[in-house]
Amino acid sequence: ERPIVILSDNSIEHALLGLAAMHVGIPYAPISVAYSLMSSDFGKLRHIMELVTPGLVFAAQGEMFSRAIAASVPPEAEIVLGEPARLFPKATAFADLAAAEPTSEVDAAHARSTPDTIAKFLFTSGSTGMPKGVINTQRMLCSNQAMIAAHLPFLTDEPPVLVDWLPWNHTFGGNHNTGIAIHNGGSLYIDDGKPMPGAIERTVRNLREIAPTIYFNVPRGFEALVPFWRKDLALRENFFSRVKVMFYAGASLSQTIWDEVAELGYETCGESIAMLTGLGSTETAPSAIFTTPQTSRAGAVGVPLRGVELKLAPVGDKLEGRVRGPNITPGYWRDDAVTRQAFDEEGYYCFGDALRFLDEKDESKGFRFDGRIAENFKLATGTWVTVGTLRQAFLAAFAPYAKDVVITGHDRDEVCALVFPDVEACRSLCVGLAAASSVAEILRHEPMRMELSRRLARFAREAKGSSTRVARLILLEEPPSIDANEITDKGSINQRAVLTRRASEVEALYEMPLPLFVIVAKTDDDDEKALIHQERSAARKKKDASPGRAR
């Protein structure tokens, strides 16, 4: 009833406190750093504190987290800091905790732990509201590591070496990766980099120094590393010197990046390195379905791990994957209603992901991802649009200029898109534009928009029907907001939240005549015409743009 909350990022202190808590049966909750350092109102952090009712709150950097602590931590909770903060002179120093001598009470508390003792709460972003606290038990964590070791037996042959940046408030980094190191007696080097400009360089530095035996990342991480691998032979030779498996999760990896990583690996070490993935969630500890080297390819998710039962349930014209097993959560902390909604009548956890057989003639090859059921919608014609598949194809076609995309068209005649641009990539198309130009000026620059218009035309020509043809797009000037729930702290776009918050932009995509900032496909026989394809009345007054509206 009085768990520990950890606000700061991956660190030795974070790991020690979390392991100590689990040793004596005290649940702990590692929280996304973004809720403390990137939020303007601390709304999600306050919600979590009210739900968890912590007895102790830890932050490694006192000054950095002072505002968040002051805004959210209940007065009865003990504050523990790795470094002092002026606002909290009476806070307990982490060094004092580390120096404390254990008593017989520690052994007694440890003896009371059972497989169903709560190990931690991991918070996931709700589709429209506040984060949900997923209960993670010792049974879930331990059984899942046994499943992973059975699927990847080389982990038990020699202690694995990991170089990992993935945050511990997420199940991928905090359960899967740290669990592999602990369960198999391995080493985990905390990578202080991230797959973003200004931070990926630290990851590169770390990978020059430490050669992993198994490497985990998100697709964007592999995309960020490819240019460095391509030009730095010493980096490549160190990285591929002993890595046996590479693994991605969190999103789909494009076949283009997949192939390039495979080619770089083969050129460097003379053998093919397995690239694996799977399907799982915070609710499944996380691994439930895993690919094998023989069946792994872009879009594949694999076969159920030992001990996991999988069933396919018809939902509309799709088959939803549902699982049960010892690695499945008992539910959400203090939220019985959401817990009931997450399971079906037979006790299977509902992923919300649609699956199809990778090979209809050979079921042993496992499954492939077939889209998020909740995201899919029908056009006015009754045609279903599979958003996940279309989104992947769109991003591949518009790389590197589109960072992310939200697909529109529910009950409309056509599919359109709201695009979050990669501003720096778009800037590279703006020849002659001043280096200090604003985002708005970059997104209005005609040569850049012309290139996107051409790509839109090419994408339309390759479409196989109305459900895969994107008619128009808008470049969004304002990035997705974490406070408005448009993006999770791990970088995943919340489609529903974006469509709701940017309803005016959605309407602009379907207005007639079209506003000037809407980009349409530029065809080969239309080169002499203006980039924007519409007619506007000369008397029509230009609409005032809403806050954050694209130009």
PDB file of N, CA and C in Angstrom, residues 311-398:
ATOM      1  N   LYS A 311      -4.687 -17.473 -28.796  1.00  0.00           N
ATOM      2  CA  LYS A 311      -5.856 -17.750 -29.631  1.00  0.00           C
ATOM      3  C   LYS A 311      -6.125 -16.532 -30.506  1.00  0.00           C
ATOM      4  N   LEU A 312      -6.755 -16.776 -31.643  1.00  0.00           N
ATOM      5  CA  LEU A 312      -7.141 -15.720 -32.567  1.00  0.00           C
ATOM      6  C   LEU A 312      -8.651 -15.577 -32.508  1.00  0.00           C
ATOM      7  N   ALA A 313      -9.111 -14.377 -32.157  1.00  0.00           N
ATOM      8  CA  ALA A 313     -10.543 -14.124 -32.000  1.00  0.00           C
ATOM      9  C   ALA A 313     -11.015 -13.169 -33.084  1.00  0.00           C
ATOM     10  N   PRO A 314     -12.089 -13.511 -33.810  1.00  0.00           N
ATOM     11  CA  PRO A 314     -12.596 -12.611 -34.851  1.00  0.00           C
ATOM     12  C   PRO A 314     -13.091 -11.290 -34.259  1.00  0.00           C
ATOM     13  N   VAL A 315     -12.601 -10.183 -34.799  1.00  0.00           N
ATOM     14  CA  VAL A 315     -13.068  -8.843 -34.444  1.00  0.00           C
ATOM     15  C   VAL A 315     -13.224  -8.087 -35.760  1.00  0.00           C
ATOM     16  N   GLY A 316     -14.467  -7.876 -36.181  1.00  0.00           N
ATOM     17  CA  GLY A 316     -14.693  -7.298 -37.499  1.00  0.00           C
ATOM     18  C   GLY A 316     -14.164  -8.247 -38.560  1.00  0.00           C
ATOM     19  N   ASP A 317     -13.334  -7.739 -39.450  1.00  0.00           N
ATOM     20  CA  ASP A 317     -12.755  -8.598 -40.487  1.00  0.00           C
ATOM     21  C   ASP A 317     -11.325  -8.998 -40.151  1.00  0.00           C
ATOM     22  N   LYS A 318     -10.938  -8.827 -38.880  1.00  0.00           N
ATOM     23  CA  LYS A 318      -9.582  -9.155 -38.433  1.00  0.00           C
ATOM     24  C   LYS A 318      -9.617 -10.274 -37.403  1.00  0.00           C
ATOM     25  N   LEU A 319      -8.430 -10.812 -37.108  1.00  0.00           N
ATOM     26  CA  LEU A 319      -8.267 -11.797 -36.052  1.00  0.00           C
ATOM     27  C   LEU A 319      -7.359 -11.205 -34.982  1.00  0.00           C
ATOM     28  N   GLU A 320      -7.924 -10.969 -33.790  1.00  0.00           N
ATOM     29  CA  GLU A 320      -7.152 -10.375 -32.699  1.00  0.00           C
ATOM     30  C   GLU A 320      -6.375 -11.443 -31.957  1.00  0.00           C
ATOM     31  N   GLY A 321      -5.101 -11.162 -31.656  1.00  0.00           N
ATOM     32  CA  GLY A 321      -4.303 -12.054 -30.848  1.00  0.00           C
ATOM     33  C   GLY A 321      -4.628 -11.886 -29.371  1.00  0.00           C
ATOM     34  N   ARG A 322      -4.871 -13.010 -28.690  1.00  0.00           N
ATOM     35  CA  ARG A 322      -5.160 -12.997 -27.252  1.00  0.00           C
ATOM     36  C   ARG A 322      -4.331 -14.084 -26.586  1.00  0.00           C
ATOM     37  N   VAL A 323      -3.808 -13.805 -25.398  1.00  0.00           N
ATOM     38  CA  VAL A 323      -2.879 -14.730 -24.751  1.00  0.00           C
ATOM     39  C   VAL A 323      -3.220 -14.920 -23.279  1.00  0.00           C
ATOM     40  N   ARG A 324      -2.810 -16.084 -22.772  1.00  0.00           N
ATOM     41  CA  ARG A 324      -2.829 -16.309 -21.328  1.00  0.00           C
ATOM     42  C   ARG A 324      -1.652 -17.200 -20.969  1.00  0.00           C
ATOM     43  N   GLY A 325      -1.239 -17.109 -19.708  1.00  0.00           N
ATOM     44  CA  GLY A 325      -0.078 -17.852 -19.246  1.00  0.00           C
ATOM     45  C   GLY A 325       0.435 -17.257 -17.949  1.00  0.00           C
ATOM     46  N   PRO A 326       1.493 -17.829 -17.381  1.00  0.00           N
ATOM     47  CA  PRO A 326       2.007 -17.343 -16.091  1.00  0.00           C
ATOM     48  C   PRO A 326       2.651 -15.965 -16.170  1.00  0.00           C
ATOM     49  N   ASN A 327       2.922 -15.477 -17.378  1.00  0.00           N
ATOM     50  CA  ASN A 327       3.560 -14.170 -17.552  1.00  0.00           C
ATOM     51  C   ASN A 327       2.563 -13.038 -17.737  1.00  0.00           C
ATOM     52  N   ILE A 328       1.277 -13.313 -17.592  1.00  0.00           N
ATOM     53  CA  ILE A 328       0.247 -12.304 -17.850  1.00  0.00           C
ATOM     54  C   ILE A 328      -0.138 -11.595 -16.552  1.00  0.00           C
ATOM     55  N   THR A 329      -0.287 -10.288 -16.614  1.00  0.00           N
ATOM     56  CA  THR A 329      -0.644  -9.493 -15.435  1.00  0.00           C
ATOM     57  C   THR A 329      -1.996  -9.904 -14.860  1.00  0.00           C
ATOM     58  N   PRO A 330      -2.149  -9.806 -13.534  1.00  0.00           N
ATOM     59  CA  PRO A 330      -3.485  -9.996 -12.953  1.00  0.00           C
ATOM     60  C   PRO A 330      -4.390  -8.797 -13.190  1.00  0.00           C
ATOM     61  N   GLY A 331      -3.820  -7.659 -13.611  1.00  0.00           N
ATOM     62  CA  GLY A 331      -4.671  -6.496 -13.882  1.00  0.00           C
ATOM     63  C   GLY A 331      -3.965  -5.177 -13.644  1.00  0.00           C
ATOM     64  N   TYR A 332      -4.783  -4.142 -13.518  1.00  0.00           N
ATOM     65  CA  TYR A 332      -4.289  -2.770 -13.354  1.00  0.00           C
ATOM     66  C   TYR A 332      -4.540  -2.316 -11.922  1.00  0.00           C
ATOM     67  N   TRP A 333      -3.572  -1.644 -11.344  1.00  0.00           N
ATOM     68  CA  TRP A 333      -3.621  -1.252  -9.941  1.00  0.00           C
ATOM     69  C   TRP A 333      -4.794  -0.310  -9.684  1.00  0.00           C
ATOM     70  N   ARG A 334      -5.660  -0.751  -8.776  1.00  0.00           N
ATOM     71  CA  ARG A 334      -6.797   0.045  -8.325  1.00  0.00           C
ATOM     72  C   ARG A 334      -7.676   0.520  -9.485  1.00  0.00           C
ATOM     73  N   ASP A 335      -7.886  -0.357 -10.458  1.00  0.00           N
ATOM     74  CA  ASP A 335      -8.747  -0.024 -11.596  1.00  0.00           C
ATOM     75  C   ASP A 335      -9.429  -1.296 -12.100  1.00  0.00           C
ATOM     76  N   ASP A 336     -10.461  -1.717 -11.379  1.00  0.00           N
ATOM     77  CA  ASP A 336     -11.152  -2.965 -11.714  1.00  0.00           C
ATOM     78  C   ASP A 336     -11.858  -2.887 -13.062  1.00  0.00           C
ATOM     79  N   ALA A 337     -12.387  -1.727 -13.400  1.00  0.00           N
ATOM     80  CA  ALA A 337     -13.134  -1.600 -14.654  1.00  0.00           C
ATOM     81  C   ALA A 337     -12.222  -1.825 -15.858  1.00  0.00           C
ATOM     82  N   VAL A 338     -11.058  -1.192 -15.856  1.00  0.00           N
ATOM     83  CA  VAL A 338     -10.118  -1.358 -16.967  1.00  0.00           C
ATOM     84  C   VAL A 338      -9.584  -2.785 -17.000  1.00  0.00           C
ATOM     85  N   THR A 339      -9.394  -3.391 -15.828  1.00  0.00           N
ATOM     86  CA  THR A 339      -8.941  -4.783 -15.771  1.00  0.00           C
ATOM     87  C   THR A 339      -9.943  -5.702 -16.446  1.00  0.00           C
ATOM     88  N   ARG A 340     -11.232  -5.524 -16.160  1.00  0.00           N
ATOM     89  CA  ARG A 340     -12.262  -6.371 -16.783  1.00  0.00           C
ATOM     90  C   ARG A 340     -12.264  -6.222 -18.303  1.00  0.00           C
ATOM     91  N   GLN A 341     -12.051  -5.010 -18.778  1.00  0.00           N
ATOM     92  CA  GLN A 341     -12.070  -4.759 -20.225  1.00  0.00           C
ATOM     93  C   GLN A 341     -10.889  -5.396 -20.943  1.00  0.00           C
ATOM     94  N   ALA A 342      -9.806  -5.648 -20.212  1.00  0.00           N
ATOM     95  CA  ALA A 342      -8.578  -6.139 -20.847  1.00  0.00           C
ATOM     96  C   ALA A 342      -8.599  -7.636 -21.121  1.00  0.00           C
ATOM     97  N   PHE A 343      -9.522  -8.364 -20.502  1.00  0.00           N
ATOM     98  CA  PHE A 343      -9.559  -9.821 -20.630  1.00  0.00           C
ATOM     99  C   PHE A 343     -10.889 -10.270 -21.223  1.00  0.00           C
ATOM    100  N   ASP A 344     -10.842 -11.388 -21.961  1.00  0.00           N
ATOM    101  CA  ASP A 344     -12.097 -11.911 -22.503  1.00  0.00           C
ATOM    102  C   ASP A 344     -12.722 -12.893 -21.528  1.00  0.00           C
ATOM    103  N   GLU A 345     -13.812 -13.532 -21.953  1.00  0.00           N
ATOM    104  CA  GLU A 345     -14.578 -14.395 -21.055  1.00  0.00           C
ATOM    105  C   GLU A 345     -13.819 -15.654 -20.647  1.00  0.00           C
ATOM    106  N   GLU A 346     -12.754 -16.008 -21.373  1.00  0.00           N
ATOM    107  CA  GLU A 346     -11.954 -17.184 -21.035  1.00  0.00           C
ATOM    108  C   GLU A 346     -10.666 -16.823 -20.298  1.00  0.00           C
ATOM    109  N   GLY A 347     -10.514 -15.539 -19.953  1.00  0.00           N
ATOM    110  CA  GLY A 347      -9.336 -15.114 -19.213  1.00  0.00           C
ATOM    111  C   GLY A 347      -8.124 -14.810 -20.058  1.00  0.00           C
ATOM    112  N   TYR A 348      -8.302 -14.697 -21.367  1.00  0.00           N
ATOM    113  CA  TYR A 348      -7.196 -14.324 -22.246  1.00  0.00           C
ATOM    114  C   TYR A 348      -7.034 -12.808 -22.254  1.00  0.00           C
ATOM    115  N   TYR A 349      -5.775 -12.368 -22.189  1.00  0.00           N
ATOM    116  CA  TYR A 349      -5.499 -10.938 -22.318  1.00  0.00           C
ATOM    117  C   TYR A 349      -5.615 -10.540 -23.785  1.00  0.00           C
ATOM    118  N   CYS A 350      -6.331  -9.456 -24.050  1.00  0.00           N
ATOM    119  CA  CYS A 350      -6.585  -9.008 -25.422  1.00  0.00           C
ATOM    120  C   CYS A 350      -5.529  -7.984 -25.837  1.00  0.00           C
ATOM    121  N   PHE A 351      -4.685  -8.359 -26.782  1.00  0.00           N
ATOM    122  CA  PHE A 351      -3.607  -7.476 -27.238  1.00  0.00           C
ATOM    123  C   PHE A 351      -4.132  -6.206 -27.905  1.00  0.00           C
ATOM    124  N   GLY A 352      -5.222  -6.341 -28.656  1.00  0.00           N
ATOM    125  CA  GLY A 352      -5.653  -5.234 -29.510  1.00  0.00           C
ATOM    126  C   GLY A 352      -4.921  -5.224 -30.835  1.00  0.00           C
ATOM    127  N   ASP A 353      -4.044  -6.217 -31.047  1.00  0.00           N
ATOM    128  CA  ASP A 353      -3.298  -6.355 -32.298  1.00  0.00           C
ATOM    129  C   ASP A 353      -3.894  -7.480 -33.127  1.00  0.00           C
ATOM    130  N   ALA A 354      -4.040  -7.231 -34.412  1.00  0.00           N
ATOM    131  CA  ALA A 354      -4.507  -8.266 -35.329  1.00  0.00           C
ATOM    132  C   ALA A 354      -3.317  -9.067 -35.842  1.00  0.00           C
ATOM    133  N   LEU A 355      -3.517 -10.382 -35.998  1.00  0.00           N
ATOM    134  CA  LEU A 355      -2.470 -11.272 -36.486  1.00  0.00           C
ATOM    135  C   LEU A 355      -2.975 -12.080 -37.675  1.00  0.00           C
ATOM    136  N   ARG A 356      -2.040 -12.470 -38.534  1.00  0.00           N
ATOM    137  CA  ARG A 356      -2.316 -13.391 -39.628  1.00  0.00           C
ATOM    138  C   ARG A 356      -1.161 -14.374 -39.720  1.00  0.00           C
ATOM    139  N   PHE A 357      -1.443 -15.557 -40.271  1.00  0.00           N
ATOM    140  CA  PHE A 357      -0.355 -16.509 -40.463  1.00  0.00           C
ATOM    141  C   PHE A 357       0.649 -15.945 -41.464  1.00  0.00           C
ATOM    142  N   LEU A 358       1.920 -16.111 -41.145  1.00  0.00           N
ATOM    143  CA  LEU A 358       2.972 -15.662 -42.050  1.00  0.00           C
ATOM    144  C   LEU A 358       2.894 -16.426 -43.371  1.00  0.00           C
ATOM    145  N   ASP A 359       2.590 -17.708 -43.262  1.00  0.00           N
ATOM    146  CA  ASP A 359       2.412 -18.567 -44.436  1.00  0.00           C
ATOM    147  C   ASP A 359       1.162 -19.399 -44.204  1.00  0.00           C
ATOM    148  N   GLU A 360       0.105 -19.105 -44.950  1.00  0.00           N
ATOM    149  CA  GLU A 360      -1.172 -19.802 -44.752  1.00  0.00           C
ATOM    150  C   GLU A 360      -1.036 -21.308 -44.954  1.00  0.00           C
ATOM    151  N   LYS A 361      -0.002 -21.748 -45.681  1.00  0.00           N
ATOM    152  CA  LYS A 361       0.179 -23.171 -45.950  1.00  0.00           C
ATOM    153  C   LYS A 361       1.085 -23.849 -44.931  1.00  0.00           C
ATOM    154  N   ASP A 362       1.711 -23.055 -44.059  1.00  0.00           N
ATOM    155  CA  ASP A 362       2.626 -23.619 -43.065  1.00  0.00           C
ATOM    156  C   ASP A 362       2.497 -22.830 -41.766  1.00  0.00           C
ATOM    157  N   GLU A 363       1.602 -23.287 -40.893  1.00  0.00           N
ATOM    158  CA  GLU A 363       1.318 -22.561 -39.656  1.00  0.00           C
ATOM    159  C   GLU A 363       2.507 -22.549 -38.704  1.00  0.00           C
ATOM    160  N   SER A 364       3.446 -23.469 -38.879  1.00  0.00           N
ATOM    161  CA  SER A 364       4.594 -23.528 -37.967  1.00  0.00           C
ATOM    162  C   SER A 364       5.504 -22.317 -38.105  1.00  0.00           C
ATOM    163  N   LYS A 365       5.358 -21.557 -39.190  1.00  0.00           N
ATOM    164  CA  LYS A 365       6.180 -20.361 -39.380  1.00  0.00           C
ATOM    165  C   LYS A 365       5.691 -19.186 -38.539  1.00  0.00           C
ATOM    166  N   GLY A 366       4.542 -19.355 -37.898  1.00  0.00           N
ATOM    167  CA  GLY A 366       4.072 -18.318 -36.990  1.00  0.00           C
ATOM    168  C   GLY A 366       3.238 -17.252 -37.661  1.00  0.00           C
ATOM    169  N   PHE A 367       3.298 -16.059 -37.071  1.00  0.00           N
ATOM    170  CA  PHE A 367       2.348 -15.014 -37.430  1.00  0.00           C
ATOM    171  C   PHE A 367       3.044 -13.735 -37.873  1.00  0.00           C
ATOM    172  N   ARG A 368       2.266 -12.895 -38.512  1.00  0.00           N
ATOM    173  CA  ARG A 368       2.720 -11.548 -38.838  1.00  0.00           C
ATOM    174  C   ARG A 368       1.713 -10.541 -38.310  1.00  0.00           C
ATOM    175  N   PHE A 369       2.194  -9.356 -38.035  1.00  0.00           N
ATOM    176  CA  PHE A 369       1.361  -8.270 -37.517  1.00  0.00           C
ATOM    177  C   PHE A 369       0.409  -7.799 -38.610  1.00  0.00           C
ATOM    178  N   ASP A 370      -0.856  -7.612 -38.243  1.00  0.00           N
ATOM    179  CA  ASP A 370      -1.876  -7.217 -39.221  1.00  0.00           C
ATOM    180  C   ASP A 370      -2.612  -5.952 -38.785  1.00  0.00           C
ATOM    181  N   GLY A 371      -1.937  -5.109 -37.998  1.00  0.00           N
ATOM    182  CA  GLY A 371      -2.514  -3.818 -37.635  1.00  0.00           C
ATOM    183  C   GLY A 371      -3.121  -3.787 -36.245  1.00  0.00           C
ATOM    184  N   ARG A 372      -3.283  -2.558 -35.722  1.00  0.00           N
ATOM    185  CA  ARG A 372      -3.960  -2.337 -34.448  1.00  0.00           C
ATOM    186  C   ARG A 372      -5.452  -2.252 -34.705  1.00  0.00           C
ATOM    187  N   ILE A 373      -6.213  -3.106 -34.059  1.00  0.00           N
ATOM    188  CA  ILE A 373      -7.650  -3.160 -34.307  1.00  0.00           C
ATOM    189  C   ILE A 373      -8.328  -1.850 -33.953  1.00  0.00           C
ATOM    190  N   ALA A 374      -7.934  -1.238 -32.854  1.00  0.00           N
ATOM    191  CA  ALA A 374      -8.595  -0.006 -32.406  1.00  0.00           C
ATOM    192  C   ALA A 374      -8.319   1.165 -33.337  1.00  0.00           C
ATOM    193  N   GLU A 375      -7.231   1.123 -34.105  1.00  0.00           N
ATOM    194  CA  GLU A 375      -6.881   2.227 -34.995  1.00  0.00           C
ATOM    195  C   GLU A 375      -7.577   2.136 -36.348  1.00  0.00           C
ATOM    196  N   ASN A 376      -7.959   0.937 -36.747  1.00  0.00           N
ATOM    197  CA  ASN A 376      -8.528   0.750 -38.076  1.00  0.00           C
ATOM    198  C   ASN A 376      -9.902   1.401 -38.183  1.00  0.00           C
ATOM    199  N   PHE A 377     -10.253   1.834 -39.379  1.00  0.00           N
ATOM    200  CA  PHE A 377     -11.548   2.491 -39.582  1.00  0.00           C
ATOM    201  C   PHE A 377     -12.066   2.190 -40.980  1.00  0.00           C
ATOM    202  N   LYS A 378     -13.331   2.553 -41.199  1.00  0.00           N
ATOM    203  CA  LYS A 378     -13.953   2.379 -42.509  1.00  0.00           C
ATOM    204  C   LYS A 378     -14.092   3.718 -43.212  1.00  0.00           C
ATOM    205  N   LEU A 379     -13.849   3.710 -44.515  1.00  0.00           N
ATOM    206  CA  LEU A 379     -14.179   4.864 -45.343  1.00  0.00           C
ATOM    207  C   LEU A 379     -15.690   4.926 -45.533  1.00  0.00           C
ATOM    208  N   ALA A 380     -16.161   6.017 -46.106  1.00  0.00           N
ATOM    209  CA  ALA A 380     -17.599   6.168 -46.348  1.00  0.00           C
ATOM    210  C   ALA A 380     -18.131   5.064 -47.253  1.00  0.00           C
ATOM    211  N   THR A 381     -17.258   4.483 -48.055  1.00  0.00           N
ATOM    212  CA  THR A 381     -17.653   3.398 -48.956  1.00  0.00           C
ATOM    213  C   THR A 381     -17.818   2.066 -48.242  1.00  0.00           C
ATOM    214  N   GLY A 382     -17.422   2.008 -46.959  1.00  0.00           N
ATOM    215  CA  GLY A 382     -17.460   0.756 -46.220  1.00  0.00           C
ATOM    216  C   GLY A 382     -16.161  -0.022 -46.282  1.00  0.00           C
ATOM    217  N   THR A 383     -15.179   0.506 -47.004  1.00  0.00           N
ATOM    218  CA  THR A 383     -13.875  -0.154 -47.129  1.00  0.00           C
ATOM    219  C   THR A 383     -13.048   0.055 -45.869  1.00  0.00           C
ATOM    220  N   TRP A 384     -12.497  -1.034 -45.329  1.00  0.00           N
ATOM    221  CA  TRP A 384     -11.661  -0.930 -44.137  1.00  0.00           C
ATOM    222  C   TRP A 384     -10.274  -0.402 -44.488  1.00  0.00           C
ATOM    223  N   VAL A 385      -9.756   0.466 -43.632  1.00  0.00           N
ATOM    224  CA  VAL A 385      -8.386   0.970 -43.747  1.00  0.00           C
ATOM    225  C   VAL A 385      -7.569   0.380 -42.599  1.00  0.00           C
ATOM    226  N   THR A 386      -6.540  -0.373 -42.936  1.00  0.00           N
ATOM    227  CA  THR A 386      -5.653  -0.954 -41.929  1.00  0.00           C
ATOM    228  C   THR A 386      -4.540   0.047 -41.647  1.00  0.00           C
ATOM    229  N   VAL A 387      -4.698   0.783 -40.565  1.00  0.00           N
ATOM    230  CA  VAL A 387      -3.851   1.947 -40.302  1.00  0.00           C
ATOM    231  C   VAL A 387      -2.386   1.568 -40.106  1.00  0.00           C
ATOM    232  N   GLY A 388      -2.125   0.527 -39.327  1.00  0.00           N
ATOM    233  CA  GLY A 388      -0.740   0.173 -39.039  1.00  0.00           C
ATOM    234  C   GLY A 388       0.054  -0.152 -40.291  1.00  0.00           C
ATOM    235  N   THR A 389      -0.535  -0.941 -41.167  1.00  0.00           N
ATOM    236  CA  THR A 389       0.143  -1.321 -42.408  1.00  0.00           C
ATOM    237  C   THR A 389       0.356  -0.114 -43.309  1.00  0.00           C
ATOM    238  N   LEU A 390      -0.688   0.723 -43.440  1.00  0.00           N
ATOM    239  CA  LEU A 390      -0.583   1.913 -44.285  1.00  0.00           C
ATOM    240  C   LEU A 390       0.445   2.891 -43.721  1.00  0.00           C
ATOM    241  N   ARG A 391       0.461   3.038 -42.409  1.00  0.00           N
ATOM    242  CA  ARG A 391       1.419   3.949 -41.770  1.00  0.00           C
ATOM    243  C   ARG A 391       2.851   3.528 -42.075  1.00  0.00           C
ATOM    244  N   GLN A 392       3.146   2.235 -41.948  1.00  0.00           N
ATOM    245  CA  GLN A 392       4.501   1.751 -42.231  1.00  0.00           C
ATOM    246  C   GLN A 392       4.891   2.030 -43.676  1.00  0.00           C
ATOM    247  N   ALA A 393       3.966   1.766 -44.600  1.00  0.00           N
ATOM    248  CA  ALA A 393       4.257   1.988 -46.018  1.00  0.00           C
ATOM    249  C   ALA A 393       4.478   3.468 -46.305  1.00  0.00           C
ATOM    250  N   PHE A 394       3.678   4.324 -45.668  1.00  0.00           N
ATOM    251  CA  PHE A 394       3.804   5.770 -45.875  1.00  0.00           C
ATOM    252  C   PHE A 394       5.157   6.266 -45.386  1.00  0.00           C
ATOM    253  N   LEU A 395       5.550   5.862 -44.183  1.00  0.00           N
ATOM    254  CA  LEU A 395       6.819   6.327 -43.624  1.00  0.00           C
ATOM    255  C   LEU A 395       8.003   5.851 -44.465  1.00  0.00           C
ATOM    256  N   ALA A 396       7.903   4.642 -45.003  1.00  0.00           N
ATOM    257  CA  ALA A 396       8.972   4.152 -45.874  1.00  0.00           C
ATOM    258  C   ALA A 396       9.049   4.980 -47.152  1.00  0.00           C
ATOM    259  N   ALA A 397       7.896   5.350 -47.696  1.00  0.00           N
ATOM    260  CA  ALA A 397       7.852   6.105 -48.950  1.00  0.00           C
ATOM    261  C   ALA A 397       8.295   7.548 -48.768  1.00  0.00           C
ATOM    262  N   PHE A 398       8.110   8.095 -47.560  1.00  0.00           N
ATOM    263  CA  PHE A 398       8.420   9.507 -47.329  1.00  0.00           C
ATOM    264  C   PHE A 398       9.676   9.704 -46.483  1.00  0.00           C
TER     265      PHE A 398
END
